[in-house]
Coordinates of C-alpha atoms in Angstrom, one line a residue:
Chain H
M373 CA 2.7 8.8 33.0
N374 CA 4.0 6.4 35.6
E375 CA 3.6 2.6 36.3
K376 CA 0.7 3.3 38.6
E377 CA -1.2 5.3 36.1
L378 CA -0.6 2.8 33.4
E379 CA -1.9 0.0 35.7
K380 CA -5.1 2.0 36.1
L381 CA -5.4 2.5 32.3
S382 CA -4.9 -1.1 31.6
Q383 CA -7.8 -1.9 34.0
L384 CA -10.0 0.7 32.4
A385 CA -9.2 -0.5 28.9
H386 CA -9.3 -4.2 29.9
I387 CA -5.9 -5.1 28.6
S388 CA -3.5 -7.1 30.8
L389 CA 0.1 -6.1 30.2
T390 CA 3.4 -8.0 30.6
K391 CA 6.3 -6.4 32.5
G392 CA 8.2 -5.7 29.2
E393 CA 5.1 -4.1 27.6
R394 CA 4.6 -1.9 30.7
D395 CA 8.1 -0.4 30.5
A396 CA 7.8 0.2 26.7
L397 CA 4.3 1.6 27.0
T398 CA 5.2 4.0 29.8
I399 CA 8.0 5.4 27.6
G400 CA 5.9 5.4 24.4
I401 CA 2.8 7.1 25.9
K402 CA 4.9 9.6 27.8
K403 CA 6.6 10.6 24.5
I404 CA 3.4 11.2 22.7
L405 CA 1.8 13.1 25.6
T406 CA 4.9 15.4 25.6
Y407 CA 4.5 15.9 21.9
V408 CA 0.8 16.8 22.0
K409 CA 1.4 19.3 24.8
Q410 CA 2.2 21.8 22.0
L411 CA -1.5 22.2 21.5
Q412 CA -1.8 24.0 24.9
E413 CA 0.1 26.9 23.5
V414 CA -2.7 27.9 21.1
D415 CA -5.4 30.2 22.4
T416 CA -8.7 28.5 21.6
Q417 CA -11.0 30.6 23.7
G418 CA -14.4 31.0 22.1
V419 CA -13.7 28.3 19.5
T420 CA -16.5 25.8 19.1
P421 CA -15.1 22.2 19.3
C422 CA -15.6 20.2 16.1
F423 CA -17.6 17.0 16.5
T424 CA -18.0 16.3 12.8
V425 CA -16.8 17.8 9.5
L426 CA -20.3 17.3 8.2
Q427 CA -21.5 20.6 9.5
H428 CA -25.2 20.2 8.5
L429 CA -25.5 16.6 9.6
S430 CA -28.4 16.0 12.0
N431 CA -29.9 12.8 13.3
V432 CA -30.6 10.3 10.6
M433 CA -33.8 8.5 11.2
R434 CA -35.6 5.7 9.3
E435 CA -39.1 4.2 9.3
D436 CA -39.7 1.9 12.2
I437 CA -40.0 -1.2 10.0
Q438 CA -38.1 -4.4 10.8
E439 CA -35.6 -5.6 8.3
P440 CA -34.6 -9.2 7.9
P441 CA -32.3 -9.9 10.8
L442 CA -28.9 -11.7 10.8
S443 CA -29.6 -15.5 11.2
T444 CA -28.7 -16.9 14.6
E445 CA -26.7 -19.7 12.9
L446 CA -24.6 -17.2 11.0
F447 CA -24.0 -15.1 14.1
L448 CA -23.0 -18.1 16.1
S449 CA -20.4 -19.1 13.5
N450 CA -18.0 -16.5 14.9
V451 CA -18.8 -17.0 18.6
P452 CA -15.8 -18.6 20.3
S453 CA -17.9 -20.7 22.7
S454 CA -21.6 -21.4 22.5
M455 CA -24.2 -23.8 23.8
G456 CA -27.2 -24.4 21.6
K457 CA -28.3 -20.9 20.5
L458 CA -26.5 -19.2 23.5
V459 CA -23.1 -17.5 23.8
R460 CA -21.2 -19.3 26.6
V461 CA -19.1 -17.2 29.0
P462 CA -17.3 -18.1 32.3
P463 CA -19.2 -17.3 35.6
V464 CA -19.9 -13.6 36.0
L465 CA -19.8 -13.8 39.8
N466 CA -17.4 -15.8 41.8
S467 CA -19.2 -18.3 43.9
Chain S
M394 CA -1.9 -7.6 -20.2
H395 CA -0.4 -6.7 -16.8
D396 CA 0.2 -3.1 -17.9
L397 CA -3.4 -2.4 -18.7
S398 CA -5.6 -0.2 -16.6
G399 CA -9.0 -1.5 -15.3
I400 CA -10.8 0.6 -17.8
L401 CA -8.8 -1.0 -20.7
L402 CA -9.3 -4.5 -19.4
R403 CA -13.0 -3.9 -19.3
Q404 CA -13.1 -2.6 -22.8
L405 CA -11.2 -5.6 -24.1
F406 CA -13.7 -7.9 -22.3
I407 CA -16.7 -6.0 -23.7
K408 CA -15.3 -6.1 -27.2
N409 CA -14.9 -9.9 -27.0
E410 CA -11.1 -9.6 -27.3
L411 CA -10.5 -11.2 -23.9
S412 CA -12.7 -13.4 -21.7
A413 CA -13.2 -12.6 -18.0
T414 CA -11.8 -16.1 -17.3
E415 CA -8.6 -15.2 -19.2
I416 CA -8.2 -12.0 -17.4
C417 CA -8.8 -13.6 -14.0
N418 CA -6.5 -16.5 -14.7
F419 CA -3.8 -14.2 -15.9
F420 CA -3.8 -12.1 -12.7
L421 CA -4.2 -15.2 -10.5
H422 CA -1.1 -16.6 -12.2
R423 CA 0.8 -13.3 -11.5
I424 CA -0.2 -13.5 -7.9
E425 CA 1.1 -17.1 -7.7
Q426 CA 4.3 -16.0 -9.4
Y427 CA 5.1 -12.8 -7.4
E428 CA 3.2 -13.0 -4.2
P429 CA 5.8 -15.0 -2.3
A430 CA 8.3 -12.2 -2.8
L431 CA 5.8 -9.4 -2.2
G432 CA 3.5 -10.5 0.7
S433 CA 0.7 -8.2 -0.3
F434 CA -2.3 -10.5 0.1
L435 CA -3.7 -12.1 3.3
S436 CA -6.2 -14.2 1.4
I437 CA -6.6 -15.1 -2.3
F438 CA -10.0 -16.1 -3.7
S439 CA -9.0 -18.1 -6.7
K440 CA -12.2 -20.3 -6.8
R441 CA -14.6 -17.5 -6.0
A442 CA -12.9 -15.1 -8.6
L443 CA -13.0 -17.8 -11.3
Y444 CA -16.6 -18.6 -10.6
K445 CA -17.5 -14.9 -11.0
A446 CA -15.4 -14.7 -14.2
E447 CA -17.2 -17.7 -15.7
E448 CA -20.5 -16.1 -14.8
L449 CA -19.5 -12.9 -16.6
D450 CA -18.4 -14.8 -19.7
A451 CA -21.8 -16.5 -19.7
K452 CA -23.5 -13.1 -19.2
R453 CA -21.6 -11.7 -22.2
A454 CA -22.4 -14.7 -24.4
Q455 CA -26.1 -14.1 -23.6
N456 CA -25.8 -10.4 -24.5
K457 CA -26.8 -9.3 -21.1
P458 CA -25.8 -5.8 -19.9
L459 CA -22.4 -5.7 -18.3
G460 CA -21.4 -3.6 -15.3
K461 CA -19.1 -0.7 -15.0
L462 CA -16.3 -2.9 -13.5
A463 CA -17.0 -5.9 -15.7
A464 CA -14.1 -8.4 -15.5
I465 CA -11.8 -6.0 -13.7
P466 CA -9.8 -7.9 -11.0
I467 CA -10.0 -6.0 -7.7
A468 CA -8.3 -6.5 -4.3
I469 CA -9.8 -5.3 -1.0
K470 CA -8.0 -4.3 2.1
D471 CA -8.5 -6.8 4.9
N472 CA -10.5 -4.5 7.1
I473 CA -13.5 -4.4 4.7
H474 CA -16.0 -7.2 4.8
V475 CA -16.6 -9.7 2.0
L476 CA -19.4 -12.1 3.1
G477 CA -18.1 -15.5 4.2
E478 CA -14.5 -14.6 3.8
R479 CA -12.0 -13.7 6.6
T480 CA -11.7 -10.1 7.8
S481 CA -8.5 -10.2 9.9
C482 CA -7.7 -6.5 10.1
G483 CA -4.1 -7.7 10.2
S484 CA -4.8 -8.7 13.8
K485 CA -4.3 -12.0 15.7
F486 CA -7.6 -11.1 17.5
L487 CA -9.5 -11.7 14.3
S488 CA -7.4 -14.4 12.7
N489 CA -10.5 -16.7 12.5
Y490 CA -13.2 -14.1 12.0
R491 CA -15.4 -14.5 8.9
A492 CA -17.6 -11.6 7.7
L493 CA -21.3 -12.1 8.3
F494 CA -22.3 -9.5 5.6
D495 CA -20.9 -7.7 2.6
A496 CA -19.6 -4.1 3.1
T497 CA -21.5 -1.7 1.0
V498 CA -18.4 -1.1 -1.2
T499 CA -18.1 -4.9 -1.7
R500 CA -21.8 -5.1 -2.7
L501 CA -21.4 -2.2 -5.1
I502 CA -18.3 -3.7 -6.8
E503 CA -20.0 -7.0 -7.3
E504 CA -23.2 -5.4 -8.6
E505 CA -21.0 -3.7 -11.2
D506 CA -19.4 -7.0 -12.1
G507 CA -16.0 -6.4 -10.5
V508 CA -14.0 -9.6 -9.8
I509 CA -12.7 -9.7 -6.2
L510 CA -9.4 -11.5 -6.2
G511 CA -8.6 -11.4 -2.5
K512 CA -7.8 -9.4 0.7
T513 CA -4.7 -7.3 1.2
N514 CA -2.3 -6.9 4.1
L515 CA -2.4 -3.9 6.5
D516 CA -1.0 -2.5 9.7
E517 CA -3.1 -4.1 12.5
F518 CA -6.5 -2.3 12.5
A519 CA -5.0 0.2 10.0
M520 CA -2.8 1.7 12.7
G521 CA 0.5 2.5 11.1
S522 CA 2.3 3.9 8.1
S523 CA 4.5 1.0 7.0
T524 CA 2.3 -2.2 7.1
E525 CA 5.0 -3.6 9.4
K526 CA 2.5 -3.8 12.2
S527 CA 0.5 -6.6 10.5
A528 CA 0.4 -9.6 12.8
F529 CA 0.8 -11.9 9.9
Q530 CA 3.5 -10.8 7.4
L531 CA 5.7 -8.1 6.0
T532 CA 4.7 -6.5 2.7
K533 CA 7.6 -5.4 0.5
N534 CA 7.8 -2.4 -1.8
P535 CA 7.8 -3.6 -5.4
W536 CA 10.3 -0.9 -6.3
D537 CA 12.8 -2.1 -3.8
L538 CA 12.0 -5.2 -1.8
S539 CA 14.1 -4.1 1.2
C540 CA 11.7 -1.1 1.6
S541 CA 8.3 -0.6 3.1
P542 CA 5.3 -0.1 0.8
G543 CA 4.0 2.5 3.3
G544 CA 0.8 2.0 5.1
S545 CA -1.6 1.2 6.4
S546 CA -3.0 0.1 3.0
G547 CA 0.5 -1.2 2.1
G548 CA -0.9 -4.5 0.7
S549 CA -3.4 -2.8 -1.5
A550 CA -0.7 -0.4 -2.8
A551 CA 2.0 -3.1 -3.4
A552 CA -0.4 -5.4 -5.2
V553 CA -1.5 -2.7 -7.6
A554 CA 2.1 -1.3 -8.1
A555 CA 3.3 -4.9 -8.9
R556 CA 0.3 -5.3 -11.3
L557 CA -1.1 -8.2 -9.4
C558 CA -4.4 -6.4 -10.0
P559 CA -5.2 -3.1 -11.6
I560 CA -7.3 -1.7 -8.8
S561 CA -7.6 -2.1 -5.0
L562 CA -9.5 -0.6 -2.2
G563 CA -7.9 0.9 0.9
S564 CA -9.0 2.9 3.9
D565 CA -7.6 6.2 5.0
T566 CA -7.7 7.7 8.5
G567 CA -4.7 10.0 8.3
G568 CA -3.1 9.1 5.0
S569 CA -3.4 5.3 4.8
I570 CA -4.3 5.3 1.1
R571 CA -2.3 8.2 -0.1
Q572 CA 1.1 7.6 1.6
P573 CA 1.4 3.9 0.4
A574 CA 0.2 5.0 -3.0
A575 CA 3.1 7.5 -3.0
F576 CA 5.6 5.0 -1.8
C577 CA 4.6 2.5 -4.5
G578 CA 4.3 5.0 -7.4
I579 CA 0.5 4.7 -8.0
V580 CA -2.6 6.8 -7.6
G581 CA -4.4 6.9 -4.2
F582 CA -7.6 8.8 -3.6
K583 CA -9.2 9.7 -0.3
P584 CA -12.7 11.0 -1.0
S585 CA -14.5 13.7 1.0
Y586 CA -15.6 12.4 4.4
G587 CA -19.0 11.0 3.9
R588 CA -18.6 10.3 0.2
V589 CA -18.2 6.5 0.5
S590 CA -20.2 4.3 2.9
R591 CA -18.2 2.8 5.7
Y592 CA -20.8 0.1 6.4
G593 CA -18.7 -3.1 6.6
L594 CA -15.4 -1.3 7.2
V595 CA -14.0 -2.2 10.6
S596 CA -13.9 1.2 12.5
F597 CA -10.6 2.8 13.6
A598 CA -11.4 6.5 14.1
S599 CA -14.9 7.1 12.9
S600 CA -14.7 10.9 12.5
L601 CA -11.8 10.4 10.0
D602 CA -12.1 6.9 8.3
Q603 CA -12.8 6.9 4.6
I604 CA -12.6 4.1 2.0
G605 CA -11.0 4.9 -1.4
P606 CA -9.4 3.4 -4.4
L607 CA -5.7 2.7 -5.3
T608 CA -5.1 2.5 -9.0
T609 CA -2.6 2.9 -11.8
T610 CA -4.4 5.8 -13.5
V611 CA -6.6 8.7 -12.3
A612 CA -9.3 7.5 -14.7
D613 CA -9.5 4.2 -12.9
A614 CA -9.9 6.1 -9.6
A615 CA -12.7 8.1 -11.1
L616 CA -14.4 4.9 -12.3
M617 CA -14.2 3.4 -8.9
M618 CA -15.6 6.5 -7.4
E619 CA -18.5 6.4 -9.8
V620 CA -19.3 2.9 -8.4
I621 CA -18.7 3.4 -4.7
G622 CA -19.6 7.1 -4.3
Q623 CA -23.2 6.3 -3.5
H624 CA -25.6 7.0 -0.6
C625 CA -26.0 4.1 1.8
K626 CA -28.7 4.0 4.4
Y627 CA -26.5 1.9 6.7
D628 CA -24.0 4.6 7.3
S629 CA -25.6 7.8 8.7
T630 CA -22.6 9.9 7.8
C631 CA -22.8 8.9 4.1
L632 CA -23.9 11.8 1.9
S633 CA -27.4 11.7 0.6
F634 CA -26.5 12.5 -3.0
P635 CA -24.4 10.4 -5.3
L636 CA -21.1 11.6 -6.9
N637 CA -22.1 13.0 -10.3
N638 CA -20.3 11.2 -13.2
P639 CA -16.7 11.7 -12.2
L640 CA -15.4 9.7 -15.1
N641 CA -17.2 11.9 -17.7
Q642 CA -16.1 15.1 -16.0
L643 CA -12.4 14.1 -16.2
K644 CA -11.8 15.1 -19.8
T645 CA -13.8 18.4 -19.7
P646 CA -11.9 21.7 -19.3
F647 CA -12.4 23.6 -16.1
K648 CA -15.3 26.1 -16.0
E649 CA -13.3 28.6 -14.0
K650 CA -9.6 29.6 -13.9
I651 CA -7.8 27.2 -11.5
T652 CA -5.5 28.6 -8.9
L653 CA -3.3 26.3 -6.8
G654 CA -2.2 27.2 -3.3
I655 CA 1.2 26.3 -1.8
P656 CA 1.6 26.5 2.0
K657 CA 5.2 27.5 1.6
S658 CA 6.2 28.1 5.2
F659 CA 4.5 24.9 6.3
L660 CA 6.7 23.1 3.8
K661 CA 9.9 24.9 4.9
N662 CA 11.8 21.8 6.1
L663 CA 11.5 19.6 3.0
E664 CA 14.2 17.0 2.4
R665 CA 16.4 18.2 -0.5
E666 CA 15.2 15.6 -3.0
I667 CA 11.5 15.9 -2.0
G668 CA 11.9 19.7 -2.3
Q669 CA 13.4 19.5 -5.8
N670 CA 10.8 17.1 -7.0
F671 CA 8.0 19.3 -5.6
Q672 CA 9.5 22.3 -7.3
Y673 CA 9.4 20.4 -10.6
A674 CA 5.7 19.5 -10.0
V675 CA 4.9 23.1 -9.3
E676 CA 6.6 24.2 -12.5
S677 CA 4.7 21.5 -14.5
C678 CA 1.4 22.9 -13.1
E679 CA 2.4 26.4 -14.2
K680 CA 3.2 25.1 -17.6
L681 CA -0.3 23.6 -17.8
G682 CA -1.6 27.1 -17.2
Y683 CA -2.6 27.0 -13.5
S684 CA -1.8 30.0 -11.4
I685 CA 0.2 29.3 -8.3
I686 CA -0.1 31.4 -5.1
E687 CA 1.4 31.1 -1.7
V688 CA -1.0 30.4 1.2
D689 CA -0.7 30.5 4.9
L690 CA -1.5 27.2 6.6
D691 CA 1.0 27.2 9.4
I692 CA -1.6 25.9 11.7
L693 CA -1.1 22.5 10.0
N694 CA 2.1 22.1 12.0
Y695 CA -0.3 21.1 14.8
S696 CA -2.2 18.5 12.8
I697 CA -0.2 15.4 13.9
A698 CA -0.8 16.3 17.5
V699 CA -4.5 16.9 16.9
Y700 CA -4.6 13.6 15.0
H701 CA -2.9 11.7 17.8
I702 CA -5.5 12.8 20.3
L703 CA -8.6 12.4 18.3
S704 CA -7.7 9.2 16.5
T705 CA -6.5 7.4 19.7
A706 CA -9.5 8.6 21.7
E707 CA -11.9 7.3 19.0
A708 CA -9.9 4.1 18.6
S709 CA -10.1 3.4 22.3
T710 CA -13.9 3.4 22.2
N711 CA -14.2 1.7 18.8
L712 CA -12.0 -1.2 19.8
A713 CA -13.9 -1.8 23.1
R714 CA -16.1 -4.2 21.1
F715 CA -13.2 -6.7 20.8
D716 CA -14.1 -8.4 24.1
G717 CA -13.6 -12.1 23.1
I718 CA -17.2 -12.9 23.8
R719 CA -19.2 -12.8 20.6
F720 CA -16.3 -13.1 18.1
G721 CA -12.6 -13.1 17.7
N722 CA -9.9 -14.4 20.0
R723 CA -11.0 -15.7 23.4
S724 CA -8.1 -16.5 25.8
L725 CA -8.0 -20.1 26.9
Q726 CA -6.4 -19.0 30.1
A727 CA -9.5 -16.9 31.1
K728 CA -11.4 -18.3 34.1
T729 CA -13.7 -15.4 34.8
L730 CA -15.6 -13.0 32.6
I731 CA -13.2 -10.1 33.3
E732 CA -10.3 -12.3 32.5
V733 CA -12.0 -13.1 29.1
L734 CA -11.7 -9.4 28.4
D735 CA -8.3 -8.7 29.9
L736 CA -6.5 -11.7 28.6
S737 CA -8.2 -12.0 25.2
R738 CA -7.2 -8.4 24.4
E739 CA -3.7 -8.9 25.8
E740 CA -3.1 -11.9 23.5
G741 CA -5.0 -10.6 20.5
F742 CA -3.7 -7.1 20.1
G743 CA -0.2 -6.1 19.1
F744 CA 1.9 -3.4 20.9
E745 CA 0.9 -0.5 18.7
V746 CA -2.8 -1.2 19.0
K747 CA -2.4 -1.5 22.8
Q748 CA -0.5 1.8 23.0
R749 CA -3.2 3.6 21.1
I750 CA -6.1 2.2 23.1
L751 CA -4.3 3.0 26.4
L752 CA -3.4 6.5 25.2
G753 CA -7.0 7.1 24.0
T754 CA -8.3 5.8 27.3
Y755 CA -6.1 8.3 29.1
L756 CA -7.1 11.2 26.9
L757 CA -10.8 10.5 27.5
S758 CA -10.5 9.9 31.3
S759 CA -12.0 12.5 33.6
G760 CA -9.7 15.4 34.4
Y761 CA -7.8 15.1 31.1
Q762 CA -10.6 15.1 28.6
E763 CA -11.1 18.9 28.7
A764 CA -7.3 19.7 28.5
H765 CA -6.6 17.3 25.6
Y766 CA -9.6 16.0 23.8
R767 CA -11.6 19.2 23.9
Q768 CA -8.6 21.3 22.9
A769 CA -7.9 19.0 20.0
Q770 CA -11.5 19.3 18.8
K771 CA -11.1 23.1 18.9
M772 CA -7.9 22.9 17.0
R773 CA -9.6 20.8 14.4
Q774 CA -12.2 23.5 14.0
L775 CA -9.5 26.1 13.6
I776 CA -7.8 23.9 10.9
I777 CA -11.1 23.6 9.1
E778 CA -11.6 27.4 9.2
S779 CA -8.0 28.0 7.9
F780 CA -8.7 25.7 5.0
K781 CA -11.9 27.6 4.2
K782 CA -10.1 30.9 4.3
V783 CA -7.4 29.6 1.9
F784 CA -10.0 28.2 -0.4
E785 CA -11.4 31.7 -0.9
K786 CA -8.2 32.4 -2.8
C787 CA -7.5 29.1 -4.6
Q788 CA -9.4 26.0 -5.5
M789 CA -6.8 23.4 -4.6
I790 CA -3.7 23.0 -2.5
I791 CA -0.6 21.1 -3.5
T792 CA 2.2 19.6 -1.3
P793 CA 4.4 16.5 -1.5
T794 CA 2.5 13.4 -0.2
A795 CA 5.2 12.3 2.2
P796 CA 8.3 13.8 3.7
S797 CA 10.5 11.1 2.2
A798 CA 10.5 8.3 -0.3
A799 CA 9.9 4.8 0.9
F800 CA 12.1 3.9 3.9
E801 CA 13.8 0.6 4.6
L802 CA 11.8 -2.0 6.5
G803 CA 12.6 -1.7 10.1
Y804 CA 14.1 1.8 9.7
I805 CA 11.4 3.6 11.8
Q806 CA 10.7 1.9 15.1
D807 CA 9.3 4.7 17.1
S808 CA 5.5 5.2 16.7
L809 CA 5.7 9.0 17.1
E810 CA 8.3 9.2 14.4
M811 CA 6.3 6.9 12.2
S812 CA 3.2 9.2 12.6
L813 CA 5.2 12.2 11.3
Q814 CA 5.1 10.3 8.0
D815 CA 1.6 11.6 7.7
I816 CA 2.3 15.3 8.2
Y817 CA 1.1 16.2 4.7
T818 CA -1.8 13.8 4.5
V819 CA -3.4 14.2 8.0
P820 CA -4.7 17.8 7.4
A821 CA -7.2 16.7 4.7
S822 CA -8.4 13.9 7.0
L823 CA -9.0 16.3 9.9
A824 CA -10.9 18.7 7.6
G825 CA -12.8 15.9 5.8
L826 CA -11.5 17.1 2.4
P827 CA -10.9 15.1 -0.7
A828 CA -7.2 14.5 -1.5
I829 CA -5.2 12.5 -4.0
S830 CA -1.6 11.3 -4.3
I831 CA -0.3 11.0 -7.9
P832 CA 3.2 10.0 -9.0
S833 CA 5.6 12.9 -9.6
G834 CA 8.9 11.3 -10.3
F835 CA 11.7 9.2 -8.7
S836 CA 14.4 9.7 -6.1
S837 CA 18.0 9.2 -6.9
K838 CA 17.6 5.6 -5.6
G839 CA 14.8 5.0 -8.1
L840 CA 12.0 5.1 -5.5
P841 CA 8.7 6.8 -6.4
L842 CA 7.9 10.3 -5.3
A843 CA 4.5 11.9 -5.3
L844 CA 2.4 15.0 -5.4
H845 CA -0.5 15.5 -3.0
I846 CA -3.5 17.6 -4.0
T847 CA -6.3 18.7 -1.6
A848 CA -9.6 20.2 -2.8
R849 CA -12.6 21.8 -1.3
Q850 CA -15.1 19.7 0.6
F851 CA -17.3 17.7 -1.8
H852 CA -15.3 18.9 -4.8
D853 CA -14.1 15.3 -5.4
N854 CA -14.8 15.6 -9.1
E855 CA -12.8 18.8 -9.5
L856 CA -9.9 17.1 -7.7
L857 CA -9.9 14.1 -10.0
Q858 CA -10.2 16.4 -13.0
L859 CA -7.0 18.3 -12.0
A860 CA -5.1 15.1 -11.2
Y861 CA -6.1 13.8 -14.6
H862 CA -4.8 16.9 -16.4
I863 CA -1.5 16.8 -14.5
E864 CA -1.2 13.0 -15.1
K865 CA -1.5 13.5 -18.9
S866 CA 1.5 15.8 -18.8
Q867 CA 3.8 13.5 -16.8
P868 CA 6.1 11.0 -18.4
F869 CA 6.5 8.8 -15.3
I870 CA 2.9 7.9 -14.7
Q871 CA 2.1 4.2 -15.0
K872 CA 5.7 3.2 -14.7
I873 CA 6.0 -0.4 -13.6
P874 CA 8.6 -1.7 -11.1
P875 CA 11.2 -3.5 -13.3
Q876 CA 11.2 -6.7 -11.3
F877 CA 7.4 -7.0 -12.0
D878 CA 7.4 -5.8 -15.6
D879 CA 7.5 -9.0 -17.6
N880 CA 5.4 -9.7 -20.5
G881 CA 4.0 -13.0 -19.4
D882 CA 1.2 -12.5 -21.9

């Protein structure tokens, strides 16, 4: 993990970072990556990866019947910036 | 009244010896008195709780049927929704967020006439083992105010231990109910994965997260499981069958001979005091007639590494929803849409959360996914299989809950070191097994120590039953921290 890789990660994860954070994160992430390397020593050939501990779980479906939706007013009560019934955001494309 | 369990409070209410309003007022008064020193609550619902209590008194006066939690004051971790109230997750990102619906567990508690007193402090987004990562306040350990209550459900644990309420709810991804319960000298139960609906719990790592109770007695934990261990159609991982009468089953003798497994070599480096206390617990179990055998679970030495990979990978995707557009913090500095994301997340998240998201993003990025994430999933499978093999020889496994008693606030700074706190609790999370922490004594400094019991998948009742039997034989169960043990009533 170096500064350049961290920069790339911060773009992928959409989190801007300050210089101080960058230094601490490079060290912190490197430390954990070194720690988890121990897993490489185990031979897992032929082992099926575990996706869920509920081994018999299959897709859970329901009848295609509409349930009462969340009201628009209630939804908008948490929206940081709105206009009428719309969520307001800054321009998506730069003019 | 502060020393009464939830079950006893309900009985006194049903028998007309106490009103719901009296009970509610009593605990609200304790909160007012002690909360400034403790810092366990992020919000307190005095008005809402008293309104509910008055309703219950009216209900009783009219001889209407009363629920299983009637008049019991309950606190809820602040990552679980209560309609109309704040759900902050201990994060600046959600400091103004109000829940738009009730979590299923909230609904079930209210349907059974529980009185919700407020929301408790936690590490930001439940990521931590000391509650120090909350963006809002420190929570203190009621046994020693200079110590951490553990985490991430530290607020829920401290509130119950200080008897500011008899019962609380927490969430547990790698030990977040059990470790704080251990540090605070109370009971903490993590049900089997899928046993309790997570609808309305803010997700951290979805293949691991479970909601469970923190209580002063095993019977109260069983009571809570009777209420919240229900199928819910809004969580597709939630089991289709309800938990069958855990409370009734507590007092019945076991149908088969119970053997307990000890993973001796996995426990080889125990701190001296922890080791002695664990030995004492093992001897008590033997005296109760349980057979003890040694089992091989050395693979669990890898569990923290597996947990780091899986939980951060899942967290990085789960926390992608915090974009500052539909809810939560939106940066005032943002001039473009991308800046809304980048800056809102920078301002809203604390260091630990950022580190986990970035690490998870790294582990899932192309080129690394196979080497890390896939390998961790395979290791998880091997851990599950090792547990299955061990459970052919014994019904339950016992270990200490944590490698140490509560540590001083500020003592552990490094997040890798902090995660090693969960070495004995993470395995049950990875395998989706039910596990409980119950008090097992005190350290030389007077801090609580605890025993951790893990049972077979979906054998939650059997686990509660064993914990109940052990609890009955222990003198230090239900001890109250001296500073909070006044008879205000």
